[in-house]
Structures are given as C-alpha cells and as structure tokens.
mmCIF file of C-alpha atoms (C1' of nucleotides) in Angstrom:
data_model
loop_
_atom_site.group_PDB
_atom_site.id
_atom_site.type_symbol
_atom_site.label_atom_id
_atom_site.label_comp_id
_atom_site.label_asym_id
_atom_site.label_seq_id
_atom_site.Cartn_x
_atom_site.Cartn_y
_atom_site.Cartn_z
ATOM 1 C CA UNK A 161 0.000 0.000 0.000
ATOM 2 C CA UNK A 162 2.429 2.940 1.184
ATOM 3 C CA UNK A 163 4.903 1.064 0.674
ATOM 4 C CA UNK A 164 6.099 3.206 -2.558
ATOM 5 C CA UNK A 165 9.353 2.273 -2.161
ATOM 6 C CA UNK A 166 12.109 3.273 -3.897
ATOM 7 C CA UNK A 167 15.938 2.175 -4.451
ATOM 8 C CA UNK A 168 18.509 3.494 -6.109
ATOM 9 C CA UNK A 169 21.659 1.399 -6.697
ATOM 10 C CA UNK A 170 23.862 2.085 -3.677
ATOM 11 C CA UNK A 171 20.730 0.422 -1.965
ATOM 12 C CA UNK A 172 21.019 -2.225 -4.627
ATOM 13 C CA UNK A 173 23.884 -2.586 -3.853
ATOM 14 C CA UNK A 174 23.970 -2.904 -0.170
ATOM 15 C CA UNK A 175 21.259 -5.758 -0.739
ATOM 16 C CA UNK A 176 23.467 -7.774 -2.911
ATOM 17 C CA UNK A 177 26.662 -7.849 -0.411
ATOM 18 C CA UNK A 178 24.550 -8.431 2.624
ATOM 19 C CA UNK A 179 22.636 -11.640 0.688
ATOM 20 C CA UNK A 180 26.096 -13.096 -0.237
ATOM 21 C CA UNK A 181 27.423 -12.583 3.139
ATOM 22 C CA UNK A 182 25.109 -10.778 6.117
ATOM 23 C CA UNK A 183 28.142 -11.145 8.051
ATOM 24 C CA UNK A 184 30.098 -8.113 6.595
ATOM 25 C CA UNK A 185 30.671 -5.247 8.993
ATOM 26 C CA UNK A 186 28.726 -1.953 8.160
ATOM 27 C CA UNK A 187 32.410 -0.564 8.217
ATOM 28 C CA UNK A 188 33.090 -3.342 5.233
ATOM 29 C CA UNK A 189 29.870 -2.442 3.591
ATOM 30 C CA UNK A 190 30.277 1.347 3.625
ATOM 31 C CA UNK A 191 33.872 1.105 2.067
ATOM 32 C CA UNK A 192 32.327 -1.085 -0.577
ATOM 33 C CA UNK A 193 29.616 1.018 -1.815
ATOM 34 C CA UNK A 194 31.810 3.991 -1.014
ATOM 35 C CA UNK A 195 30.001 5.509 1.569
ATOM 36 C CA UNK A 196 30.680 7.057 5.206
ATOM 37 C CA UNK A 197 30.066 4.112 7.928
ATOM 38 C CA UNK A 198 27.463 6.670 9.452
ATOM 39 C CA UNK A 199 25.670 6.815 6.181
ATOM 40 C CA UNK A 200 25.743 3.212 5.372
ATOM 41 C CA UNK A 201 24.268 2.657 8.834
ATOM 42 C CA UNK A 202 21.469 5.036 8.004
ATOM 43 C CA UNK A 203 20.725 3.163 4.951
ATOM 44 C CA UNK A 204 20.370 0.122 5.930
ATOM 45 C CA UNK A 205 18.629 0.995 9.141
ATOM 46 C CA UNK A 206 16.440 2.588 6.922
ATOM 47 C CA UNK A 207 15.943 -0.721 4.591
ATOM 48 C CA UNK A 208 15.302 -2.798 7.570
ATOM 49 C CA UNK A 209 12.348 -0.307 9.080
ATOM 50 C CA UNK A 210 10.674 -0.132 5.342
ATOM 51 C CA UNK A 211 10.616 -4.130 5.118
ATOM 52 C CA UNK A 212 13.523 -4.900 2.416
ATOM 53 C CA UNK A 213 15.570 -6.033 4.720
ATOM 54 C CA UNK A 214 13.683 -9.146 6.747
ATOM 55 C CA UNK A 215 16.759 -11.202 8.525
ATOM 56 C CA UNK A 216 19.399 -12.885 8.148
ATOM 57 C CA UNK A 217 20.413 -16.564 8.701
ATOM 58 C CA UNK A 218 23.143 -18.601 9.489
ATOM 59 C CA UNK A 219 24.071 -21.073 7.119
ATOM 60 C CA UNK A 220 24.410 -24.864 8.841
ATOM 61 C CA UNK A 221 26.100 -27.850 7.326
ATOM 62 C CA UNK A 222 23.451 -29.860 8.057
ATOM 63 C CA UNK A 223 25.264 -33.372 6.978
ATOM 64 C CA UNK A 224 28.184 -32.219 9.609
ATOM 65 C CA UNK A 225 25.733 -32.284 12.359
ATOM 66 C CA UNK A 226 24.384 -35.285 10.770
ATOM 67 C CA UNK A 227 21.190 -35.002 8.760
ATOM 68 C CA UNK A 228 22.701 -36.275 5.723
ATOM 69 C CA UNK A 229 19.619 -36.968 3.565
ATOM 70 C CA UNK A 230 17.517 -34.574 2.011
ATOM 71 C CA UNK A 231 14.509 -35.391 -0.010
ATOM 72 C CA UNK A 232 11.594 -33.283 -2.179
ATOM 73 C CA UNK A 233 8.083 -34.016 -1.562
ATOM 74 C CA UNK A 234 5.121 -33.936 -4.048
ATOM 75 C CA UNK A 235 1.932 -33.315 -2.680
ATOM 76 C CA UNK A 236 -0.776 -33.474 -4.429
ATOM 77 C CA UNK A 237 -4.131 -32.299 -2.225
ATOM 78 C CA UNK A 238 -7.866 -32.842 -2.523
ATOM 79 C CA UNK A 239 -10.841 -30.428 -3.945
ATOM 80 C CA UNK A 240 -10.839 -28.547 -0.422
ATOM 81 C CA UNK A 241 -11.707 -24.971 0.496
ATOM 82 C CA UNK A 242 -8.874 -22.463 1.153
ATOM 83 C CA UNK A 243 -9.110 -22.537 5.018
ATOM 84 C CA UNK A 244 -7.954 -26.444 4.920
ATOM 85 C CA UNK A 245 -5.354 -25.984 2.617
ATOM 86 C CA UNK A 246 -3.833 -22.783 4.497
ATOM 87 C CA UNK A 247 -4.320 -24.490 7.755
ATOM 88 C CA UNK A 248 -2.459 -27.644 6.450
ATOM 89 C CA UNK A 249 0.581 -25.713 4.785
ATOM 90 C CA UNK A 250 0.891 -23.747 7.998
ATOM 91 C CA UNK A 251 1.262 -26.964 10.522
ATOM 92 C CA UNK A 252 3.580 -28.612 7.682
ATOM 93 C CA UNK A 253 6.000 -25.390 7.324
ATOM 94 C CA UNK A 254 5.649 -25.689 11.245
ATOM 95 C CA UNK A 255 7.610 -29.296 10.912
ATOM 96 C CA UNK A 256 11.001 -29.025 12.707
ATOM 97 C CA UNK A 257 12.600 -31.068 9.165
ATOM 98 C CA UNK A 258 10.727 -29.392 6.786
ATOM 99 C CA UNK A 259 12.427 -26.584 5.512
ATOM 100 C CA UNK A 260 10.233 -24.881 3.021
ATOM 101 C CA UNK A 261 6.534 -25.462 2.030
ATOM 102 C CA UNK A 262 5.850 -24.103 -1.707
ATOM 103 C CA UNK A 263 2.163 -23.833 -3.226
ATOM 104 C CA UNK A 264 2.121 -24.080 -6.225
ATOM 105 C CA UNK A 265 0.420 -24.584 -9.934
ATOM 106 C CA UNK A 266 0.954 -28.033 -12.102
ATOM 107 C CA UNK A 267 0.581 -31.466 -11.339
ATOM 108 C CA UNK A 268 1.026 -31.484 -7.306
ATOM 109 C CA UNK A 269 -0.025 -28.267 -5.413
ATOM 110 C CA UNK A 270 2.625 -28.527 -2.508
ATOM 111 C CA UNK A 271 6.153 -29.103 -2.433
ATOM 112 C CA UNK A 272 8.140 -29.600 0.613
ATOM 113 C CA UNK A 273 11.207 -29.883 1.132
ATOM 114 C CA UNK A 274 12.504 -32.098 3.761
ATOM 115 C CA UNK A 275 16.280 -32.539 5.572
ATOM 116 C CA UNK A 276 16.266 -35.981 7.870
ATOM 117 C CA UNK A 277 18.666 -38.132 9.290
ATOM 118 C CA UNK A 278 18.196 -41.197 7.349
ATOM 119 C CA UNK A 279 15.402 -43.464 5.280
ATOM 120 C CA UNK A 280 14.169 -44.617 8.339
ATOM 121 C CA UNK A 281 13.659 -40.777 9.622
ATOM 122 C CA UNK A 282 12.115 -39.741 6.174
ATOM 123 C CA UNK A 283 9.784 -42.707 6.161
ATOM 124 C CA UNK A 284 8.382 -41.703 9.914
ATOM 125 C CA UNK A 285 8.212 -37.904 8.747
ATOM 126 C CA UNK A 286 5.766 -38.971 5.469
ATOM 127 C CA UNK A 287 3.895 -41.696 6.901
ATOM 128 C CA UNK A 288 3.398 -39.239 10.444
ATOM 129 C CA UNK A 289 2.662 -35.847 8.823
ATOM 130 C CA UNK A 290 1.323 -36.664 5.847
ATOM 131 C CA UNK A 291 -0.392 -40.226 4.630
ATOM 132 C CA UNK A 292 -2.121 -40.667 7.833
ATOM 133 C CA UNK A 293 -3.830 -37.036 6.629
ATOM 134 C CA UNK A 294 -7.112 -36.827 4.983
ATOM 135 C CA UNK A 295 -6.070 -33.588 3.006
ATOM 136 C CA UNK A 296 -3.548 -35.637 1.388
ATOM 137 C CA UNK A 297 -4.234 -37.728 -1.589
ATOM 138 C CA UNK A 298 -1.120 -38.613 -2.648
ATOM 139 C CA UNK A 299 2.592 -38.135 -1.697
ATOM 140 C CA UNK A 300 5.414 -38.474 -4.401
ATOM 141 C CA UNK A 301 9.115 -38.607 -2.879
ATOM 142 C CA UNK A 302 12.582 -37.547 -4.755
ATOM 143 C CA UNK A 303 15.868 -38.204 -3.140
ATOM 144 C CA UNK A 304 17.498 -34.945 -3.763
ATOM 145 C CA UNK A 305 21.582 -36.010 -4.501
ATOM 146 C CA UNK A 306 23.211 -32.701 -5.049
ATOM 147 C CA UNK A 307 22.051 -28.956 -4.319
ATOM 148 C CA UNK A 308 23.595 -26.001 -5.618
ATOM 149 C CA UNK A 309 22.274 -22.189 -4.106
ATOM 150 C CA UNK A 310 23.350 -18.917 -4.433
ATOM 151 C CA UNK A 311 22.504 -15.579 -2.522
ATOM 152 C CA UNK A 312 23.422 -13.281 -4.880
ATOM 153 C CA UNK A 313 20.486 -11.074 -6.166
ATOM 154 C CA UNK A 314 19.510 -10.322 -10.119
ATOM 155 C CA UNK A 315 19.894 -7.483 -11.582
ATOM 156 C CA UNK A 316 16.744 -4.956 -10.986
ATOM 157 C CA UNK A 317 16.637 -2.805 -13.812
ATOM 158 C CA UNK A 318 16.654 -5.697 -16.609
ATOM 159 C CA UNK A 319 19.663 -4.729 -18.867
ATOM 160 C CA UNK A 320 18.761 -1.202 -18.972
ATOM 161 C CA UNK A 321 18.082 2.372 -17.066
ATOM 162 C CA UNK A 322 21.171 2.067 -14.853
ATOM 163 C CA UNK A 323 23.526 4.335 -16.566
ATOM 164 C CA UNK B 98 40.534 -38.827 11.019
ATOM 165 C CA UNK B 99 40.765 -35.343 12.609
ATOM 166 C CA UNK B 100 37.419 -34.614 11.339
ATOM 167 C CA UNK B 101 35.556 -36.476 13.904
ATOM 168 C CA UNK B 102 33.490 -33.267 15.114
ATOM 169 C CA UNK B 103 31.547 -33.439 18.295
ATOM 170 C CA UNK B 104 29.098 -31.502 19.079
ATOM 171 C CA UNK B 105 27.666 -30.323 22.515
ATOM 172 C CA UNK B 106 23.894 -28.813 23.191
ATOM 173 C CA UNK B 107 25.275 -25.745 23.590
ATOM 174 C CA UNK B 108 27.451 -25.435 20.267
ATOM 175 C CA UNK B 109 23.925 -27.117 18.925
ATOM 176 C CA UNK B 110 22.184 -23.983 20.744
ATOM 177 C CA UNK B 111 24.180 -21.660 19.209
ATOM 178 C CA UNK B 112 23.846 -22.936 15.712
ATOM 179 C CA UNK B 113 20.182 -22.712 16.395
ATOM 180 C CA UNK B 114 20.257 -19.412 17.487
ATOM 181 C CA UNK B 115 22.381 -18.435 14.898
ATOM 182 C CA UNK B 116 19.983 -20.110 12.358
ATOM 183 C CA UNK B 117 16.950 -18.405 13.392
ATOM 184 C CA UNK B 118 18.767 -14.816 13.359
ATOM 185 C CA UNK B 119 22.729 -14.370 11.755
ATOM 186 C CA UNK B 120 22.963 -10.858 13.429
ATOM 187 C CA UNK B 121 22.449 -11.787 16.707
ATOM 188 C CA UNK B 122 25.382 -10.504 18.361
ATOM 189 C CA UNK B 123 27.932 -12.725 20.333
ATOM 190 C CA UNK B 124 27.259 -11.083 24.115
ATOM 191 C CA UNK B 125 23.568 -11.862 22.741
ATOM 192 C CA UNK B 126 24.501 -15.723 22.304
ATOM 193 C CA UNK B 127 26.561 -15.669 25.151
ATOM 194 C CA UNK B 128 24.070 -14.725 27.733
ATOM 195 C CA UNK B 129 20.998 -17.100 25.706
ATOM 196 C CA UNK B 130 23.337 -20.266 26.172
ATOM 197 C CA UNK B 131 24.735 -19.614 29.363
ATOM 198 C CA UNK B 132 28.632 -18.777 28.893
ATOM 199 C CA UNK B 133 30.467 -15.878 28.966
ATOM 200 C CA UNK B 134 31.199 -13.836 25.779
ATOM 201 C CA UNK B 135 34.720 -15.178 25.460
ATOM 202 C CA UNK B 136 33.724 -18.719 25.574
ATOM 203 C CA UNK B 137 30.985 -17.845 23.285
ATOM 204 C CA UNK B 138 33.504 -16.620 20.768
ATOM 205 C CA UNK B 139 35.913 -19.278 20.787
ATOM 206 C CA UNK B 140 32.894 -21.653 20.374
ATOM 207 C CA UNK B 141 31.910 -19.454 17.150
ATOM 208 C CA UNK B 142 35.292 -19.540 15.595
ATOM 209 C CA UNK B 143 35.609 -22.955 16.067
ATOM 210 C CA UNK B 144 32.259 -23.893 14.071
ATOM 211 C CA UNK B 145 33.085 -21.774 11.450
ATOM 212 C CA UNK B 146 36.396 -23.687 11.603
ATOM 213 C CA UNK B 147 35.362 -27.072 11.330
ATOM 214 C CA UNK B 148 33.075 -25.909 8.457
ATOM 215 C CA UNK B 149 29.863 -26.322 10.528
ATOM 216 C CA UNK B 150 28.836 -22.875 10.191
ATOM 217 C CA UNK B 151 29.273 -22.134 6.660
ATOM 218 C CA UNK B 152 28.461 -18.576 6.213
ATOM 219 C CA UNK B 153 25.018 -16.262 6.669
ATOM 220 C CA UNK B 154 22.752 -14.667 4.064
ATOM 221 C CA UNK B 155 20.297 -11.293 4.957
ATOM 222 C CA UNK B 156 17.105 -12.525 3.755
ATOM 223 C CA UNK B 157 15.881 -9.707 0.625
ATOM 224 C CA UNK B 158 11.787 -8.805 0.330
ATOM 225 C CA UNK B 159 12.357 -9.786 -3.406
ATOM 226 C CA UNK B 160 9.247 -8.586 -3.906
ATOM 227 C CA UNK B 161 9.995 -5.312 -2.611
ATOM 228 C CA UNK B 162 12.990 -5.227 -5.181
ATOM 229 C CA UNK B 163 10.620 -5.689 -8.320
ATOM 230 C CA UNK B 164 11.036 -9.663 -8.278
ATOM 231 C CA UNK B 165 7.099 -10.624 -7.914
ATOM 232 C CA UNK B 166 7.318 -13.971 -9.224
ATOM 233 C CA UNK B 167 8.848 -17.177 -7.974
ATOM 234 C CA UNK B 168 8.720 -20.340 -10.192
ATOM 235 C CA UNK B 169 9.950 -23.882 -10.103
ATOM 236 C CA UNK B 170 11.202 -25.878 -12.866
ATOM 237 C CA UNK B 171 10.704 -29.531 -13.664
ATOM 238 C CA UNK B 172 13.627 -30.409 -15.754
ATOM 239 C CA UNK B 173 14.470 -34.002 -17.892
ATOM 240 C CA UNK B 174 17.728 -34.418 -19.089
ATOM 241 C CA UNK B 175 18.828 -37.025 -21.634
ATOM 242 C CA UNK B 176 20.900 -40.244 -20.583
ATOM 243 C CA UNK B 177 23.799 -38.608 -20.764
ATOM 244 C CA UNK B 178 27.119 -38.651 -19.303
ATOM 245 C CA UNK B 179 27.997 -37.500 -15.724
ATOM 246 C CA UNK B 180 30.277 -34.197 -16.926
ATOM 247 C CA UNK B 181 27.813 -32.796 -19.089
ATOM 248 C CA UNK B 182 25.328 -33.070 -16.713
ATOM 249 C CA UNK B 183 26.968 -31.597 -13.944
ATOM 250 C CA UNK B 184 28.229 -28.814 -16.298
ATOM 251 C CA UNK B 185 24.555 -27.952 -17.270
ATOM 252 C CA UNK B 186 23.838 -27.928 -13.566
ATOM 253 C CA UNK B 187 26.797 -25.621 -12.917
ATOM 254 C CA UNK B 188 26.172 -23.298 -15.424
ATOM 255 C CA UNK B 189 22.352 -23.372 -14.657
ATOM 256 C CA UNK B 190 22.900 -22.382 -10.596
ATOM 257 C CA UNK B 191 25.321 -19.884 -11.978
ATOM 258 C CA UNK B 192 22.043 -17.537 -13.571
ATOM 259 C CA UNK B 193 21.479 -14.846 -11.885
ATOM 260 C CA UNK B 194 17.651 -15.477 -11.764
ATOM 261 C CA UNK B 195 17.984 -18.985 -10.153
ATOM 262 C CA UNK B 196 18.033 -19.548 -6.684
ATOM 263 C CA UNK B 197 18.469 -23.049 -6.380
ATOM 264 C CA UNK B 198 18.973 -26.363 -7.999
ATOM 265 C CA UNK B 199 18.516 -29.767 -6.840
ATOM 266 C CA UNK B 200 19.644 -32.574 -8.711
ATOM 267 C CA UNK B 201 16.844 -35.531 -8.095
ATOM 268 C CA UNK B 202 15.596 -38.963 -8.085
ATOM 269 C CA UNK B 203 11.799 -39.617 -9.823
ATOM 270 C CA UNK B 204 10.008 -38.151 -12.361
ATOM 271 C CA UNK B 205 12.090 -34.857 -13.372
ATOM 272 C CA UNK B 206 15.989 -35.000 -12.751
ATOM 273 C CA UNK B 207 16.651 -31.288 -12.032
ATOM 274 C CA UNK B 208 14.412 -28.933 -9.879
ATOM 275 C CA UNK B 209 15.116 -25.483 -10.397
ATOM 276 C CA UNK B 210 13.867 -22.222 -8.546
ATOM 277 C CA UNK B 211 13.838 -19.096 -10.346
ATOM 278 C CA UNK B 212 13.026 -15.687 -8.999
ATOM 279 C CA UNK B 213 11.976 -13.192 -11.900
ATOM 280 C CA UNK B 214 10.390 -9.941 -12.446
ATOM 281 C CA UNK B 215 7.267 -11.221 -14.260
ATOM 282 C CA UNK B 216 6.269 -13.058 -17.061
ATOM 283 C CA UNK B 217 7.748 -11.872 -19.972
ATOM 284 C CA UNK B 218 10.613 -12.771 -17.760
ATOM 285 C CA UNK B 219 10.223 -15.984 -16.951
ATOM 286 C CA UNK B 220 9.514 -17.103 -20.567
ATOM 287 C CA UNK B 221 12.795 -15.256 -21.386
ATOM 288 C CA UNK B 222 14.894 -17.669 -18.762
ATOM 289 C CA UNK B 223 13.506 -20.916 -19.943
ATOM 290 C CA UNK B 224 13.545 -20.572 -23.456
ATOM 291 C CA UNK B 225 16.780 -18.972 -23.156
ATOM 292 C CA UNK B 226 18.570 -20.977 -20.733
ATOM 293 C CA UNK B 227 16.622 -24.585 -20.855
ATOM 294 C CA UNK B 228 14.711 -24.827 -24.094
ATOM 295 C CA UNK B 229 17.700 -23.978 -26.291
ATOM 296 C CA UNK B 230 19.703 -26.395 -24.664
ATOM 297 C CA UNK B 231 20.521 -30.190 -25.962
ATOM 298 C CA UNK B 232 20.748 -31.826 -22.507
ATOM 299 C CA UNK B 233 17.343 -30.619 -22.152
ATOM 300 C CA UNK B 234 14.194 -33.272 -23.302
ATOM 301 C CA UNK B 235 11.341 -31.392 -21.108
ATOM 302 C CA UNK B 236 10.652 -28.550 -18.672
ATOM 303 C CA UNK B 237 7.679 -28.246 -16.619
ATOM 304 C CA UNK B 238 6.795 -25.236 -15.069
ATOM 305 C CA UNK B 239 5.125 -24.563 -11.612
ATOM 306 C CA UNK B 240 4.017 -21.335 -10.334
ATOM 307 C CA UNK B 241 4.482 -20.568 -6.475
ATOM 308 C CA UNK B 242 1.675 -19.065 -5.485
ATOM 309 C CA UNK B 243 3.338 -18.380 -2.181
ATOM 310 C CA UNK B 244 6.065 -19.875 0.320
ATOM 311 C CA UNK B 245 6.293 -20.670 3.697
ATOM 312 C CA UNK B 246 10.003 -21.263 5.237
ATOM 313 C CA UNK B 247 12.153 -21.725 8.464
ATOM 314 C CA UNK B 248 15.114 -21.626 9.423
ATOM 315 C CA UNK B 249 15.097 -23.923 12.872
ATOM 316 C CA UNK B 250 17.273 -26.529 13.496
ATOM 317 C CA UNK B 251 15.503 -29.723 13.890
ATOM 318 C CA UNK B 252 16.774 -31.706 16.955
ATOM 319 C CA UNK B 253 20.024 -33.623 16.142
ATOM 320 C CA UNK B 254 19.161 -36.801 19.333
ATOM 321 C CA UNK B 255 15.926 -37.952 17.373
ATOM 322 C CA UNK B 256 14.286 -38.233 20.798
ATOM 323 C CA UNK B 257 16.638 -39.245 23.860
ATOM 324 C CA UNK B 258 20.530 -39.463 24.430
ATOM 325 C CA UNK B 259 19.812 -35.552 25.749
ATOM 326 C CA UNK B 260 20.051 -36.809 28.951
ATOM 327 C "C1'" DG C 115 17.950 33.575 -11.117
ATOM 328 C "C1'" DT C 116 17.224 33.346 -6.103
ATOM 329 C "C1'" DC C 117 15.549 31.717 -2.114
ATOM 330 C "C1'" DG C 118 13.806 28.141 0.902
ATOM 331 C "C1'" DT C 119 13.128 23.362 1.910
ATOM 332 C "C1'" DC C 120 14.230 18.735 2.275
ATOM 333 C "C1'" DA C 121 16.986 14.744 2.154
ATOM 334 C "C1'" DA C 122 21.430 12.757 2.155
ATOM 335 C "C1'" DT C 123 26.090 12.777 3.594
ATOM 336 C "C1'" DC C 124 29.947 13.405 6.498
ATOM 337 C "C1'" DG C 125 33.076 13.575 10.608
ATOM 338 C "C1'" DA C 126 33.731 13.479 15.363
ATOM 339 C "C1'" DA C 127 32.423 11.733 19.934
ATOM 340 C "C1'" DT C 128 30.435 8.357 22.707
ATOM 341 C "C1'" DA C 129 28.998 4.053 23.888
ATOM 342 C "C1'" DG C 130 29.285 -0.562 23.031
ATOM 343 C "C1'" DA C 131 31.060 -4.776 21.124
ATOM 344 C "C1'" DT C 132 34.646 -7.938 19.638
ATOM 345 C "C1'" DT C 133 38.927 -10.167 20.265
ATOM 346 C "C1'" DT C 134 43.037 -11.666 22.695
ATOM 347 C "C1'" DC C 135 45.335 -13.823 26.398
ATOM 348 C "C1'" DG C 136 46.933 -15.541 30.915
ATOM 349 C "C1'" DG C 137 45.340 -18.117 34.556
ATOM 350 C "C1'" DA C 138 41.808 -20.993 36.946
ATOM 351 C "C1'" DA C 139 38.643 -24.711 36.907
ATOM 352 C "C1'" DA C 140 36.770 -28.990 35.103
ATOM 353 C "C1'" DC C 141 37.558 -33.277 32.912
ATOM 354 C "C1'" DA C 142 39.498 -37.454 31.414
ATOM 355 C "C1'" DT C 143 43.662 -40.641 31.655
ATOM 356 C "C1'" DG C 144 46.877 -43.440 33.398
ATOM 357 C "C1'" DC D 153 46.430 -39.195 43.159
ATOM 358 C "C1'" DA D 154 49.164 -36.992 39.672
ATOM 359 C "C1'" DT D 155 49.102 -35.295 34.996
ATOM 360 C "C1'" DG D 156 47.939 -33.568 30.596
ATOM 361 C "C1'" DT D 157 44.115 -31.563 28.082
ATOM 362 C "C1'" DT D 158 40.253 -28.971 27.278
ATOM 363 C "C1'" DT D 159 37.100 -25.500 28.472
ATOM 364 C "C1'" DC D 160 35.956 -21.537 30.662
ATOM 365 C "C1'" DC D 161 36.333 -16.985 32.663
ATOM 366 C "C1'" DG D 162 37.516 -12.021 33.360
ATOM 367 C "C1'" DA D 163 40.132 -8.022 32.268
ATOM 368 C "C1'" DA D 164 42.657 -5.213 28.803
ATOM 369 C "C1'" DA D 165 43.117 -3.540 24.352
ATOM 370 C "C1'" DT D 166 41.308 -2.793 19.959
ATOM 371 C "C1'" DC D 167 37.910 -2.042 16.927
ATOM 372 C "C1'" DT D 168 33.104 -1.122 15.773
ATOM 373 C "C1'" DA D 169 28.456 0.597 15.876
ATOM 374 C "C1'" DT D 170 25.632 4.400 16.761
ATOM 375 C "C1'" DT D 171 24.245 9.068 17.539
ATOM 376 C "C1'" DC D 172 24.144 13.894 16.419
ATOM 377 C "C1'" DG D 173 25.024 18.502 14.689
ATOM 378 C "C1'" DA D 174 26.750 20.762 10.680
ATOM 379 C "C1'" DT D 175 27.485 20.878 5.729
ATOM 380 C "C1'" DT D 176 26.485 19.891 1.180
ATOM 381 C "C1'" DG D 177 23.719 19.336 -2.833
ATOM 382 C "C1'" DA D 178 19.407 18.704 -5.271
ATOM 383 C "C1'" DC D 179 14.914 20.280 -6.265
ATOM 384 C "C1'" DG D 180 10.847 23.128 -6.522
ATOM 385 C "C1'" DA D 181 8.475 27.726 -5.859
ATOM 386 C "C1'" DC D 182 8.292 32.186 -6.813
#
DNA sequence: GTCGTCAATCGAATAGATTTCGGAAACATG
DNA sequence: CATGTTTCCGAAATCTATTCGATTGACGAC
C-alpha cells in the first residue's frame, strides 16, 4: 500500500553484499559502496524499518551435524476450500525437518522440502505428517543427490536504465 | 581422522540461534546459552572452523525489489554422461535469476527455482537458458503461489541421548 | 535567477562490542 | 592421586556501531 518504495543502486547494492554474506561489517559495507560508515548505517537501518531487509540466517552444514539426507516431496491435495489448505501448509511449514513449504500450480499443489537423518527418519516424517492425513491424496518422494544455491540477487533494472 | 566433530547442546544452541537470526550478536549468544562472551567466541570460531557454520545470508523482500514472481522448474535431461550433466547444472545455478537447484531422483531430474520480475521474464529464462539447450528433453513449469520457510534446526538426538 | 526546503552525507564523539590472552577450573587418563 | 588436556572466565586492548550537529547538494516555488 504505502509502501512506494524506492531504491537506487547504492541500496542495490547494499542488498546484494549483505545476501552473499550478512556477516560483513557496516564498516566493510560502507567502504564497498563507497560511503561514510554513518551513512551506510542510516541506509540500511532505513531498509530494515521499510521491510527490504527481513533477517538474516546462518548457514548450517546440516550433513556435519548429521542429517545427511535430504529429499523433495510432491503433494498433491484434494478439492478442499482455502481454510484447509492454508491451515495444512501452515502446521507442515511448522515441521522441525521441513524446511520450506511451496504452493504451487501443475501437477502437485505442494512441495516440501525435507532434511532428515536417514530413510528410516524420512519414512516416519511422510507416513506421520502426511499419509495418515485426509487432506492428502497422494505423496510423491525424490531423493534430492546434489544442491547447488546462491545468494546473490539479479539485476533490478533488466539490462537497462542504470547508466 | 581429525574430522571427527563433536558436538555439545550448547554449540547445537548456538547454531540454532544463529539459524533463526545471523545478526544476533555474540554477548547476545553468550548470555541465551549460558557462557560468557569469550567462551561464546571461541565456540563461534571454532564452528566456522570445522566448516559447521558455513556462512550467513540477509534474507531480501524480493518482492519489494521488483522480483514478484517465484517459479519452479521440472527439468528431464537425456541419458547422458555424468560431466555434461553436472556442467549444465553448474552453469544453470550460476544464472542470476535462479536460486536453487537440486539434482533428483523420480520423475524430473533437475528442480530449479527461479526468482523473476514477471512473465515476460520468466519465458525469457527458460527458453533462453533450458529450451535452447541439448541436454534438455522437457521442462515443466510450476508457479508458487506463495512460500512458507524456516530456518530452525531440527533436533540432532531424534528423541533421547539428551540426557 | 534566487531563495527556501528537504533529504542525504559526512566527521567526530560516545557508547558498546569484539577479540586476545593468561590463569583458573573442570575433565578425562593413566 | 598426579598429569595432561580442554574448556571456561575475566580483564585489557582494539575495533566497531551508533548518535548527532553541521554541511552539502538537489529540487521546486516564486
């Protein structure tokens, strides 16, 4: 609504470094973006209070403290009003191993994804929170073998209007 | 050999904590799990280390930043050989517009998250990046309507040794 | 063009945090 | 019980975040 924000691309800028790494000093930041520490405080004070800004989290390697298997579930739901499917994808995101809940369009209409110690762990987490569930009609499961992720954010402006 | 970590409830706390919120600050820790701020600190270090505490991202309102649609991608590949698939996958994480990608088991071999600006966009990425591309027999695309994460660390004991 | 207004920036000062390090306490080992 | 090892603590030193008044520059009104 009020929220007419605007950015230009020291702001951008900002952004970008803290996604790769929210662990950079404000004194780091501000010599990046070639600002005054004061000023790059201001800023990003400033992003925080208008919402850009929401956190920041600690990245844990979860196989060194030893949930080494990760898996992607498909979840396809039945012909139910709104308040059942909201009220189902909010006690699922609440799941200490699931890590993100998506709704989406296509062939299944949620997709979670899951971190677990083992098969055993992942077998008690779908047959628990999910088959035993009358919203669900069916379940499909994909060992994920390999993730790559990056933090860094796209471009804003397309390929244009910057200069 | 050396890389036998062991891990207390308190480094666990702390990784927790640090989870939840990367800009806690370490007198902050400190006081939540009990030690003092030099203990706290040496913990820290020593996470980071071992490579248990990889790194920490701010978390961006995307949508605040003009990216107002979030998409996942069902990809096939063709029997191919390991390198070229792991080079597509390489090259694919390395676009600016994609988040993540998870090489899988079942029905589609690659899942791919894309963050985009709208549309236009989106069509622009696939038939740029996937469509043109020989490793690729099929993409299947899945709007996310919305998203629900977290960033808590799920208990490591399953549910005893704690005491 | 000139003035007034507003927002952004800077630099210095203060308050607060991080970081280091020697010594004490806890713990396991033989 | 003696010993080596690890963990913890508290104080000192260093560095940082944070605040605030003053200055600058941009922009619009007249």
């Amino acid at each position: 609504m009020t929220a007419e924000a605007e950015f230009d691309r020291i702001d951008f800028a900002i952004l970008g470094l803290l996604a790769k790494d929210a662990w950079l000093s404000n004194k780091q930041i501000a010599a990046a973006v070639g600002l005054a520490p004061s000023s790059c405080h201001e800023r990003i004070k400033s992003l925080r209070a208008r919402g850009v800004l929401l956190g920041a989290h600690a990245e844990v390697n979860l196989q060194a403290v030893g949930f080494s298997l990760e898996a992607v579930l498909f979840v396809q739901l039945g012909k139910l009003e709104v308040e059942a499917v909201d009220s189902f994808v909010s006690t699922t995101a609440a799941i200490a191993e699931v890590r993100g809940v998506f709704l989406v369009s296509g062939r299944s209409d949620l997709i979670v994804d899951v971190v677990v110690r083992d098969m055993q762990h992942l077998k008690m987490i779908i047959s628990e929170h999910f088959n035993q569930h009358d919203v669900v009609l069916r379940v499909e499961t994909s060992i994920v073998f390999s993730r790559q992720q990056h933090y860094t954010l796209p471009r804003p402006w397309s390929t244009a209007k910057t200069g």
